[in-house]
JSON list of C-alpha atoms and ligand atoms in Angstrom, two decimals:
[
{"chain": "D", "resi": 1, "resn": "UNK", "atom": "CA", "xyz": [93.16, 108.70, 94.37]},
{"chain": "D", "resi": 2, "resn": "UNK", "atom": "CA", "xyz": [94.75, 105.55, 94.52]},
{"chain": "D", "resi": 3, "resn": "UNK", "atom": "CA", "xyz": [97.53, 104.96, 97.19]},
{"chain": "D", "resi": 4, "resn": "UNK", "atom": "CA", "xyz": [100.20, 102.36, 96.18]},
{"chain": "D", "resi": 5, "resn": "UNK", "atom": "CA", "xyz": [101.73, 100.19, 98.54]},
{"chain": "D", "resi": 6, "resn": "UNK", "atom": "CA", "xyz": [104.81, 97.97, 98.23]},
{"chain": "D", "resi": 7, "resn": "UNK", "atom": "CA", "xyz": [105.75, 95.36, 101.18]},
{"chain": "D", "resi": 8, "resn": "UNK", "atom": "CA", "xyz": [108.95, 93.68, 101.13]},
{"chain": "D", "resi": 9, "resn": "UNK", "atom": "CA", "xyz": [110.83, 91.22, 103.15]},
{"chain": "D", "resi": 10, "resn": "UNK", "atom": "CA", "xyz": [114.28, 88.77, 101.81]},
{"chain": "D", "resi": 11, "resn": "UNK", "atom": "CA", "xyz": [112.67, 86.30, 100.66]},
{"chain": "D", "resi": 12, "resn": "UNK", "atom": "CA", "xyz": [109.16, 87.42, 99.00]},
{"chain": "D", "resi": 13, "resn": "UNK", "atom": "CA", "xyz": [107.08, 83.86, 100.41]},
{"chain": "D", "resi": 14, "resn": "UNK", "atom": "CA", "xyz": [106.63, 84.32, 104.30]},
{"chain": "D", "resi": 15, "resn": "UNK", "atom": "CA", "xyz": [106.60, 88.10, 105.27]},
{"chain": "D", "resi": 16, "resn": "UNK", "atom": "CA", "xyz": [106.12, 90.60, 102.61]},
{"chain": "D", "resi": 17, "resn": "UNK", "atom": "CA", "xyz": [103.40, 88.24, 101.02]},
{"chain": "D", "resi": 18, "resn": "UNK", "atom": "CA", "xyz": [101.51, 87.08, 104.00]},
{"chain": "D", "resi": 19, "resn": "UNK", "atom": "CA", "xyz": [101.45, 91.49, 104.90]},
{"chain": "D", "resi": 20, "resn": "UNK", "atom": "CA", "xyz": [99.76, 92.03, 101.35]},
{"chain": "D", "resi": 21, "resn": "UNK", "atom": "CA", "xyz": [96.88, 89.60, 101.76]},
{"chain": "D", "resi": 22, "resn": "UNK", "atom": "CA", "xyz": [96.35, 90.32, 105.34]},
{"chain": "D", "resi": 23, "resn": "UNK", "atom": "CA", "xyz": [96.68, 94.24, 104.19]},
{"chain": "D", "resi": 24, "resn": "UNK", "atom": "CA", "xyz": [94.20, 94.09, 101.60]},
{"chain": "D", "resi": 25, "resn": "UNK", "atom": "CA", "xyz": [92.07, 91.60, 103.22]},
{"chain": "D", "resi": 26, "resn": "UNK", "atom": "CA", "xyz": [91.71, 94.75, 106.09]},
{"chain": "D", "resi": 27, "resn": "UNK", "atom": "CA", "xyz": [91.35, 97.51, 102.68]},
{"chain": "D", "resi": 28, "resn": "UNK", "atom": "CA", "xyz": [88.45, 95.43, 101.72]},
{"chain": "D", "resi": 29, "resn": "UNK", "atom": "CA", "xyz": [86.60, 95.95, 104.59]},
{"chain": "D", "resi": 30, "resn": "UNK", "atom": "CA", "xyz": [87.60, 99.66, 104.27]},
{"chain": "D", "resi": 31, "resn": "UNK", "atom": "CA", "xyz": [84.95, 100.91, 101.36]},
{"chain": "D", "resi": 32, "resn": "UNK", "atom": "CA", "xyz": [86.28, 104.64, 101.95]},
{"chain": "D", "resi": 33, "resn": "UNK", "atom": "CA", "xyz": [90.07, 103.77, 101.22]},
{"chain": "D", "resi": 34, "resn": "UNK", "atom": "CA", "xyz": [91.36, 102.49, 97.59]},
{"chain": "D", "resi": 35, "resn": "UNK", "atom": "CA", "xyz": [94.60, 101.43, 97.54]},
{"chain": "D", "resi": 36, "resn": "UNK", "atom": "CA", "xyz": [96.86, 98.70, 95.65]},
{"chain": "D", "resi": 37, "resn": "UNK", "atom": "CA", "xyz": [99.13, 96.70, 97.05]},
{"chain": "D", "resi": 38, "resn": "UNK", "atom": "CA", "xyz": [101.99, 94.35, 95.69]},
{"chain": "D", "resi": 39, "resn": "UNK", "atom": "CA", "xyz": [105.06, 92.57, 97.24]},
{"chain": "D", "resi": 40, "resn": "UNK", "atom": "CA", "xyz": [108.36, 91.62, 96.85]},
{"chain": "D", "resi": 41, "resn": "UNK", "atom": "CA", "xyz": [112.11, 90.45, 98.43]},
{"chain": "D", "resi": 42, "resn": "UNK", "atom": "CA", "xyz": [115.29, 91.42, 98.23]},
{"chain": "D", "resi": 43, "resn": "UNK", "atom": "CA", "xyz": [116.38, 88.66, 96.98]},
{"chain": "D", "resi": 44, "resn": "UNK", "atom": "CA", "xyz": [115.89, 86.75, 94.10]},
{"chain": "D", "resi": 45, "resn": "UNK", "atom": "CA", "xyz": [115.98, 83.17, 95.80]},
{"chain": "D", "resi": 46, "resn": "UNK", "atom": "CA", "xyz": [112.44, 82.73, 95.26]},
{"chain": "D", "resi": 47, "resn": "UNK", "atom": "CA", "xyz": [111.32, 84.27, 92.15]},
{"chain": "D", "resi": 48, "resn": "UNK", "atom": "CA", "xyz": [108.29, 83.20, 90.62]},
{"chain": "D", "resi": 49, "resn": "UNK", "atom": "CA", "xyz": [107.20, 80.95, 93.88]},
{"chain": "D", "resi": 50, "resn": "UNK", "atom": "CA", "xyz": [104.06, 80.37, 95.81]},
{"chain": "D", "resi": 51, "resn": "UNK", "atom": "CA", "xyz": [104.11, 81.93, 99.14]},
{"chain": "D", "resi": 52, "resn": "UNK", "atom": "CA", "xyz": [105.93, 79.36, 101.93]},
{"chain": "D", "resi": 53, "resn": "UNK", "atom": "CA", "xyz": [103.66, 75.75, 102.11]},
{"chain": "D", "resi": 54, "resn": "UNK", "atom": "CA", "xyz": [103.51, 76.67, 106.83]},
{"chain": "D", "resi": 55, "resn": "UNK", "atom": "CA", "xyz": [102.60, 80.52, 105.80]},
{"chain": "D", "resi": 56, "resn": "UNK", "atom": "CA", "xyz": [99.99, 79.89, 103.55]},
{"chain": "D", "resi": 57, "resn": "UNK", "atom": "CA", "xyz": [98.35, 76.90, 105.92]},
{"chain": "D", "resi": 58, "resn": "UNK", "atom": "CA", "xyz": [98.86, 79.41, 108.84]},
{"chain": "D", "resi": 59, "resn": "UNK", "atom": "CA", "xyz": [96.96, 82.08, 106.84]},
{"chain": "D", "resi": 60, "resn": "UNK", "atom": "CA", "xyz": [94.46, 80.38, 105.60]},
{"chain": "D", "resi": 61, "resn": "UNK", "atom": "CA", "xyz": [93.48, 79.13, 109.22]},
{"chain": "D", "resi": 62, "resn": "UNK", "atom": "CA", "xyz": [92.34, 82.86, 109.33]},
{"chain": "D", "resi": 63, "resn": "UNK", "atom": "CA", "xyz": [90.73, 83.47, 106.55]},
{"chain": "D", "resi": 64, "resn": "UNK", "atom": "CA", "xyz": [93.36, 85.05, 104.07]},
{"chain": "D", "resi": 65, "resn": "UNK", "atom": "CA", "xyz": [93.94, 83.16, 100.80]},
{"chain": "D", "resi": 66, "resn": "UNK", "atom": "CA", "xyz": [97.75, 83.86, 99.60]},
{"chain": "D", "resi": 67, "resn": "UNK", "atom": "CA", "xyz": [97.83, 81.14, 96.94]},
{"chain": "D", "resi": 68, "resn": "UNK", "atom": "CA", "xyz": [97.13, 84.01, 93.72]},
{"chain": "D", "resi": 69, "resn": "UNK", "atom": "CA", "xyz": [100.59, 85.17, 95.04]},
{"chain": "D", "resi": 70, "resn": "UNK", "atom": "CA", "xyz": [103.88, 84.78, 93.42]},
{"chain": "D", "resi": 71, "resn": "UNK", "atom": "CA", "xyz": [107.84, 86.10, 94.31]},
{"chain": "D", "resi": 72, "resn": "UNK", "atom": "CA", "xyz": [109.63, 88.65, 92.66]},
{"chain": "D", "resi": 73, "resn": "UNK", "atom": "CA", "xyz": [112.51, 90.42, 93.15]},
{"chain": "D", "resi": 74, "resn": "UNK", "atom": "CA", "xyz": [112.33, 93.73, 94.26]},
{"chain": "D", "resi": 75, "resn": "UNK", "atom": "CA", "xyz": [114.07, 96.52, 91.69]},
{"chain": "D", "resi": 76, "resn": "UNK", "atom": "CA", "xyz": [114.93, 99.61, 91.79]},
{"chain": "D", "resi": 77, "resn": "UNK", "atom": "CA", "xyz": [112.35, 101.03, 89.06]},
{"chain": "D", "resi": 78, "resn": "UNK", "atom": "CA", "xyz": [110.25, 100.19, 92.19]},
{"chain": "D", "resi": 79, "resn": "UNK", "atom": "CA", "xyz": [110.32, 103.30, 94.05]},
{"chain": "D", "resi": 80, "resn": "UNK", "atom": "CA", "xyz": [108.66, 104.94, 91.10]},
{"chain": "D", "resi": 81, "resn": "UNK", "atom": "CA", "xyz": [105.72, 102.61, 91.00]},
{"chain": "D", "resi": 82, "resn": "UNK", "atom": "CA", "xyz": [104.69, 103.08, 94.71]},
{"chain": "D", "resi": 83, "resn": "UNK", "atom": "CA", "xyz": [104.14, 105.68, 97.05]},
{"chain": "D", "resi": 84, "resn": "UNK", "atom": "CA", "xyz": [105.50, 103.40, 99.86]},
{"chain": "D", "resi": 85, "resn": "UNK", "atom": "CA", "xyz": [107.46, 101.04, 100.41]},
{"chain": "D", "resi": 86, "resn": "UNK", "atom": "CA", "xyz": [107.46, 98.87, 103.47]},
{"chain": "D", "resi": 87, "resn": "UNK", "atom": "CA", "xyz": [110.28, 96.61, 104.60]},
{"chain": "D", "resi": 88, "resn": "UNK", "atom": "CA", "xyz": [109.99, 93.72, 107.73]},
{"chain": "D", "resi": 89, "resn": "UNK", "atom": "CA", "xyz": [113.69, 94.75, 109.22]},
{"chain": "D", "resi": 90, "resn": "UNK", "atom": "CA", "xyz": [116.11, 96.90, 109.21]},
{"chain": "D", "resi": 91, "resn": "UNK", "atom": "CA", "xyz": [118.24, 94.63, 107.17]},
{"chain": "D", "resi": 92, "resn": "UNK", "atom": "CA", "xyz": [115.39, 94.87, 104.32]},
{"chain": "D", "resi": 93, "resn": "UNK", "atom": "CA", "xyz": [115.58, 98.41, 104.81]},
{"chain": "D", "resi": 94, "resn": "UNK", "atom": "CA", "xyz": [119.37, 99.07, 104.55]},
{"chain": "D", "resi": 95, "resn": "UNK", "atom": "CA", "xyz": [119.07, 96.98, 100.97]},
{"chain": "D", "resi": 96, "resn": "UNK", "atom": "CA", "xyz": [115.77, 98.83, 99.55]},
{"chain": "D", "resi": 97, "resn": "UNK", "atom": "CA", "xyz": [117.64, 101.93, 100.35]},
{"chain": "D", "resi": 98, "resn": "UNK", "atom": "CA", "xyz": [120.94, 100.60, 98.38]},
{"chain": "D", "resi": 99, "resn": "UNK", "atom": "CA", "xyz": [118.33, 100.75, 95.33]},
{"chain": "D", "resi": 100, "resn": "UNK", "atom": "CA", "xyz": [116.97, 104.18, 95.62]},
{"chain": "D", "resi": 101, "resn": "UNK", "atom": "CA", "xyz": [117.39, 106.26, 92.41]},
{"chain": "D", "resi": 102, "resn": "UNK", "atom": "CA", "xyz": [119.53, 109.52, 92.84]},
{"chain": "D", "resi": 103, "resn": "UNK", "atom": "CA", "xyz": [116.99, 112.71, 93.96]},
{"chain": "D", "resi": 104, "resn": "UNK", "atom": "CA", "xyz": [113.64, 109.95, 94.69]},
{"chain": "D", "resi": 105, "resn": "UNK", "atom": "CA", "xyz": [111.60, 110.79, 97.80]},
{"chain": "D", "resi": 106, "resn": "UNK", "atom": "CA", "xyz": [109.39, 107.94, 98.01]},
{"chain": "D", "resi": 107, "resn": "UNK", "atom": "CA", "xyz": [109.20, 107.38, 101.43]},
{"chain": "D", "resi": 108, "resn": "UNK", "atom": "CA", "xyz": [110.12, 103.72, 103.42]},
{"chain": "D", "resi": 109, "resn": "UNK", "atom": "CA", "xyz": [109.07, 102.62, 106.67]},
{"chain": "D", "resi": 110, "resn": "UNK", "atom": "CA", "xyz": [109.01, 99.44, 108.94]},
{"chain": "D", "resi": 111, "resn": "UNK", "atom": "CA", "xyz": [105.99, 97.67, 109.11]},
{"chain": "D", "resi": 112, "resn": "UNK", "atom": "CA", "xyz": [106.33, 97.84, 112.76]},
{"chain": "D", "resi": 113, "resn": "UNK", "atom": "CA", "xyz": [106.21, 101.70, 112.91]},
{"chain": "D", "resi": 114, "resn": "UNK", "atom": "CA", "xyz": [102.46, 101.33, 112.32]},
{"chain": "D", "resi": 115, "resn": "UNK", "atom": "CA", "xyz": [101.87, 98.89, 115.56]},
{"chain": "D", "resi": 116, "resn": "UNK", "atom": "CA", "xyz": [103.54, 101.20, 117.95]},
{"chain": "D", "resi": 117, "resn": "UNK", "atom": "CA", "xyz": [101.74, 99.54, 120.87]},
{"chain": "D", "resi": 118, "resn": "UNK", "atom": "CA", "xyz": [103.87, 95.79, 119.99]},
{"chain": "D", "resi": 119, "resn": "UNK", "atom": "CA", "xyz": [106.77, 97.48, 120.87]},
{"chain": "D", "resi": 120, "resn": "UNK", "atom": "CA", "xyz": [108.20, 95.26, 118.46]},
{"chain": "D", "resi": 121, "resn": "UNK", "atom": "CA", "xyz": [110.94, 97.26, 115.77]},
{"chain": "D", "resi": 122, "resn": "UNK", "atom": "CA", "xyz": [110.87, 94.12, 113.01]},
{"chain": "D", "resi": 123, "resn": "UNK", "atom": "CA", "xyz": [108.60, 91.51, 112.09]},
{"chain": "D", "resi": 124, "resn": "UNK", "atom": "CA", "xyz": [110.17, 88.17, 113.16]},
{"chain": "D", "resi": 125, "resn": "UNK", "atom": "CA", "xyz": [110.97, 86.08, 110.11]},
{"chain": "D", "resi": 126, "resn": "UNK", "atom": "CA", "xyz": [108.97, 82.84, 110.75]},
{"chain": "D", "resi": 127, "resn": "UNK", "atom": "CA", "xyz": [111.09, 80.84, 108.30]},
{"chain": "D", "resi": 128, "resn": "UNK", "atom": "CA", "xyz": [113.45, 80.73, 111.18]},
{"chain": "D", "resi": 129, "resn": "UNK", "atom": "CA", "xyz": [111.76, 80.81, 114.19]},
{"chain": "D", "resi": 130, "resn": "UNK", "atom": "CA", "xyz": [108.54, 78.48, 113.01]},
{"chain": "D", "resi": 131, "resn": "UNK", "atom": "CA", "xyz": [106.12, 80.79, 114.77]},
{"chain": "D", "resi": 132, "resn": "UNK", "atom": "CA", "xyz": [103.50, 81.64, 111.94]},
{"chain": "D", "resi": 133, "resn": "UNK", "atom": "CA", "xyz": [101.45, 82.70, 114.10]},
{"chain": "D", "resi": 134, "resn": "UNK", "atom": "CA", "xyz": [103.45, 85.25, 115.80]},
{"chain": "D", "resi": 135, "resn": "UNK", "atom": "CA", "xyz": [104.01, 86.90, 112.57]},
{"chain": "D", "resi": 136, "resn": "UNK", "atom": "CA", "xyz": [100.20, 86.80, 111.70]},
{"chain": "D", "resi": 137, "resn": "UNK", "atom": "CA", "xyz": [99.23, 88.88, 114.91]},
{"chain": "D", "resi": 138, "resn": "UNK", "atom": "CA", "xyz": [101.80, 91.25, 114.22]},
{"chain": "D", "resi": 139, "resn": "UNK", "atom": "CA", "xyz": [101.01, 91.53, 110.63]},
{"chain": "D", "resi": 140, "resn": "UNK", "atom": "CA", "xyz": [97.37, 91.89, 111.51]},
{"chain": "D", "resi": 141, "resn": "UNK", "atom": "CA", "xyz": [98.08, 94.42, 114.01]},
{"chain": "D", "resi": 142, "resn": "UNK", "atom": "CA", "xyz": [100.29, 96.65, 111.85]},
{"chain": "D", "resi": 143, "resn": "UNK", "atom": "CA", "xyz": [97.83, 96.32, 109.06]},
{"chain": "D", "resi": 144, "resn": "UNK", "atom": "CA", "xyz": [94.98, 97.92, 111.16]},
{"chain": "D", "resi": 145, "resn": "UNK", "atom": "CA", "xyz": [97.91, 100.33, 112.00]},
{"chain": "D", "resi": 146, "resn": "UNK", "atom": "CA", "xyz": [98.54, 101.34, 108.38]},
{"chain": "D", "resi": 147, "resn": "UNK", "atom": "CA", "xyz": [94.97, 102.00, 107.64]},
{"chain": "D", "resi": 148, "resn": "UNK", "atom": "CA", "xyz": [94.06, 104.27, 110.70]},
{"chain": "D", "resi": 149, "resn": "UNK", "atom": "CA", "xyz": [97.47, 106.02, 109.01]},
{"chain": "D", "resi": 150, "resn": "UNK", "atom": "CA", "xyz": [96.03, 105.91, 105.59]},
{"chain": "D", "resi": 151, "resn": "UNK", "atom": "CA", "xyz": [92.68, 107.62, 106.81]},
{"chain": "D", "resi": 152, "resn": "UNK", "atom": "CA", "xyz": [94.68, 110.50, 107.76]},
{"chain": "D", "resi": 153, "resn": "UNK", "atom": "CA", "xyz": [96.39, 111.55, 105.18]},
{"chain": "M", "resi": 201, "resn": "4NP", "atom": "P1", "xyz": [110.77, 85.94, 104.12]},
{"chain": "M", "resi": 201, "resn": "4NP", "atom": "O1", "xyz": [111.45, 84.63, 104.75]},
{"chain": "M", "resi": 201, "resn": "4NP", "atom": "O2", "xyz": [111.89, 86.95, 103.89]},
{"chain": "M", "resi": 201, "resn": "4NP", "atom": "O3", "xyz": [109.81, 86.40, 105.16]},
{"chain": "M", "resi": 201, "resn": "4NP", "atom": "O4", "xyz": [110.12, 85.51, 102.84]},
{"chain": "M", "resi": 201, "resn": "4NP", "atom": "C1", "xyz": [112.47, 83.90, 104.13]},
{"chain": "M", "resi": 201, "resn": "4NP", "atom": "C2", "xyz": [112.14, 82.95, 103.20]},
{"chain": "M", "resi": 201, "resn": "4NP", "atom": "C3", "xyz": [113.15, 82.19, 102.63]},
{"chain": "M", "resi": 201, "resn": "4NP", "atom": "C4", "xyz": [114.47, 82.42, 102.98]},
{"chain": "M", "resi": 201, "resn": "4NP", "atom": "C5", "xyz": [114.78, 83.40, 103.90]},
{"chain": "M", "resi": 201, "resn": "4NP", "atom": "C6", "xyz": [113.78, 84.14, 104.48]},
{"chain": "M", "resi": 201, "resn": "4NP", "atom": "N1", "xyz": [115.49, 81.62, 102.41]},
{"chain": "M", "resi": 201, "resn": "4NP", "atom": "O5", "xyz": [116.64, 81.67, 102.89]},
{"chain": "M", "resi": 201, "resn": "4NP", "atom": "O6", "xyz": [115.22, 80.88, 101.43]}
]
């Protein structure tokens, strides 16, 4: 069975995005796991965009091509599509939770509470703080993270 995973972040082009092609890059290399993955913001600043020019470069310096991504605007109908739903911050958090349809159990998490060992409790938004790479070793880290979690379940 297929598990479906949902990443989100405010703006859908540095976070949420660069944590879906990291993600599946890592589910790839995983034959035993099948899982699908989208991802989407908050907000609907940058709907229908290319992930951020800076993320994209910084990815690709690594091997993970984001350019077949585009922004949407996360919805409500979402937490019946996926079987999780991961936000960056607690901010993201507190506004996927505003969405969540009356008696829905679909559970959300923070990216972050699969790289226990960071002791990070967000994943720094690099449109402000210009540190791509910082939010590539986390994202990498918490990927691994969410797989080990996926194998046990
Ligand atoms: P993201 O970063 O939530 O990681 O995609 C941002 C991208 C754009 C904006 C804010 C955050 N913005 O204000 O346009």
């Amino acid at each position: 069975m297929s598990t479906r995973i949902l990443f989100v972040c405010l703006g859908n082009i540095c976070r949420s995005p660069t944590a879906e092609g990291v993600f599946r890059a890592c589910v790839g290399a995983t034959p035993d796991l099948t899982v699908e993955t989208d991802s989407a913001g908050t907000s609907g600043w940058h709907v229908g965009d290319p992930p951020y020019g800076p993320m994209q470069k910084a990815a690709r310096a690594r091997g993970y091509d984001l350019s077949d991504l585009r922004a949407r605007q996360f919805e409500a109908a979402d937490f019946n599509r996926f079987d999780l739903i991961i936000g960056m911050d607690a901010d993201n958090l507190y506004n996927i939770e505003a969405l969540r349809p009356v008696g829905c159990s679909t559970r959300v998490a923070l990216f972050t509470d699969f790289a226990p060992e960071t002791g990070m409790d967000h994943v720094p938004d690099p449109y402000y703080t210009r540190d791509f790479d910082q939010t590539l070793d986390l994202v990498e880290v918490a990927s691994r993270g969410l797989i080990s979690h996926l194998k046990t379940v």
